[in-house]
Coordinates of C-alpha atoms in Angstrom, one line a residue:
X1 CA -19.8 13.4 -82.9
X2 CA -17.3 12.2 -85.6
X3 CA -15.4 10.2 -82.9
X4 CA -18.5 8.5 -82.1
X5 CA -19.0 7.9 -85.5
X6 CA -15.8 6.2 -86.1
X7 CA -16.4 4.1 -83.0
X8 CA -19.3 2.6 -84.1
X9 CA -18.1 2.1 -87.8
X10 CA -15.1 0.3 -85.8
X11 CA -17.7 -1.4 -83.3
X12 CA -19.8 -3.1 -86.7
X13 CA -16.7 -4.0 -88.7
X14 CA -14.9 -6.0 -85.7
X15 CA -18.2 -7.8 -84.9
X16 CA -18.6 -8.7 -88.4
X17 CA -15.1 -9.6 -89.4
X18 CA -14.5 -11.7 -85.8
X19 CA -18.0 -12.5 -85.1
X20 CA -19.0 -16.7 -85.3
X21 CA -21.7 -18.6 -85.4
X22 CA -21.9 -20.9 -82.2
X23 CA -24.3 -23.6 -81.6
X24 CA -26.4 -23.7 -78.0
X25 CA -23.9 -26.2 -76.8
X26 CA -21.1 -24.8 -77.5
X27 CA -21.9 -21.6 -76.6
X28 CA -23.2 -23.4 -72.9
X29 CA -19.4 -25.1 -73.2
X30 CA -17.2 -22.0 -72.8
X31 CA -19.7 -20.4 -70.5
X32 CA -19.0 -22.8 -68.1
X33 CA -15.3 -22.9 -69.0
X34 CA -15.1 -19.6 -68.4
X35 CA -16.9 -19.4 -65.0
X36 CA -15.1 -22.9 -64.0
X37 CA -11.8 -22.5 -64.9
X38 CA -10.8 -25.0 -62.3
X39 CA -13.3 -28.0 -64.1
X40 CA -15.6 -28.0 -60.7
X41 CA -18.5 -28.4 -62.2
X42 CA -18.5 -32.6 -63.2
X43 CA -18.3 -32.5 -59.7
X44 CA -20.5 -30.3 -58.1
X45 CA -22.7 -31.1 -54.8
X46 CA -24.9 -28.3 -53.3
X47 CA -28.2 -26.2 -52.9
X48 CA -29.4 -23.2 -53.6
X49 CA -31.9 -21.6 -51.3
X50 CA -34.3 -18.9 -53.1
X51 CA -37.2 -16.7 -51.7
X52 CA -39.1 -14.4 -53.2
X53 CA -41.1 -11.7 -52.2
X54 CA -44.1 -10.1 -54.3
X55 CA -46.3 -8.0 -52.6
X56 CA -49.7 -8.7 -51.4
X57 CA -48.8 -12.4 -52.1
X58 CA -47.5 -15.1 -49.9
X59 CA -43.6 -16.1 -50.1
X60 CA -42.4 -18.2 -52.3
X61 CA -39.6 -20.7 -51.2
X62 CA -37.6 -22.6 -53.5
X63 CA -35.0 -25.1 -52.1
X64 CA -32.7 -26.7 -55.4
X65 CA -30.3 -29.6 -54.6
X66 CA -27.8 -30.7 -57.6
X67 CA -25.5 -34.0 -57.4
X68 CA -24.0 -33.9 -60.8
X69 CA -22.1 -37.1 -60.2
X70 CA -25.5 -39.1 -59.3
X71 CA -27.1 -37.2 -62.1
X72 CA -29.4 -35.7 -59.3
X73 CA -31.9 -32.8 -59.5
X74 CA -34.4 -31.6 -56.6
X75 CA -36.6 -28.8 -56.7
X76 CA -38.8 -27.9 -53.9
X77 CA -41.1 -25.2 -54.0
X78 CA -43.4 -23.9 -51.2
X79 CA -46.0 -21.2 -51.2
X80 CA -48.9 -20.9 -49.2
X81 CA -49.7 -23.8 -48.1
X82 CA -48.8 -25.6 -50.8
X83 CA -45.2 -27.7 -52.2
X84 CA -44.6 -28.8 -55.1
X85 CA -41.6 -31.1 -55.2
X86 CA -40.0 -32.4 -58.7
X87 CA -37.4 -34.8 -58.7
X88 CA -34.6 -35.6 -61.6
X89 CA -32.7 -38.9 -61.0
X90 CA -30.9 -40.3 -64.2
X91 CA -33.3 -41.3 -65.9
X92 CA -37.0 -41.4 -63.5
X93 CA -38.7 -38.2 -62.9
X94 CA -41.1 -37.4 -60.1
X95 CA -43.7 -34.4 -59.2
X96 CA -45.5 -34.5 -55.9
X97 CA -48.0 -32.1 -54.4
X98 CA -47.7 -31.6 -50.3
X99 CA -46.0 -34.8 -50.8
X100 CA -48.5 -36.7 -52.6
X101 CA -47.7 -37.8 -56.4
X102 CA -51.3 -38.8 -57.2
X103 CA -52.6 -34.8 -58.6
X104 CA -56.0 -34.4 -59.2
X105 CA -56.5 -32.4 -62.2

């Protein structure tokens, strides 16, 4: 019991004595330079194909493109019938339903 104790005593101190405050960005900075040691990232190209099961519901697809270097962000999610597609390019943004972009509320 005193062992444990001491650890936590030890635990609190080091996390207040070498503890810092980080701001969101930096804290997102050496995440990714810690899981990209190698700088990929700037340049990554890919997707990322996701499906999800909840039961006594229809699948859910998701199919996510990234172009970093064109500054390029797809998402495309079916369910149902139904797929909603939003796309990130620079600066223009676009949401379509089944392929249309006019929605009806």
């Amino acid at each position: 019991m005193i062992k444990h104790l001491i650890l936590f005593i030890t635990f609190l101190v080091s996390v207040t004595v070498f503890g810092q405050e980080l701001t969101g960005e930096q804290l997102l900075d050496k995440a990714i330079a810690y899981h990209d040691p190698n700088d990929a990232w700037k340049t990554f190209n890919g997707e990322l194909h996701i499906t999800m099961l909840t039961p006594n519901k229809n699948k859910r697809t998701s199919i996510i493109t990234l172009n970093l270097p064109k500054e390029y962000y797809k998402s495309e999610v079916t369910k149902g019938e139904n797929t909603v597609t939003s796309i990130i390019e620079k600066d223009k943004c676009s949401l379509k339903l089944n392929g249309n972009s006019n929605i009806s509320k």
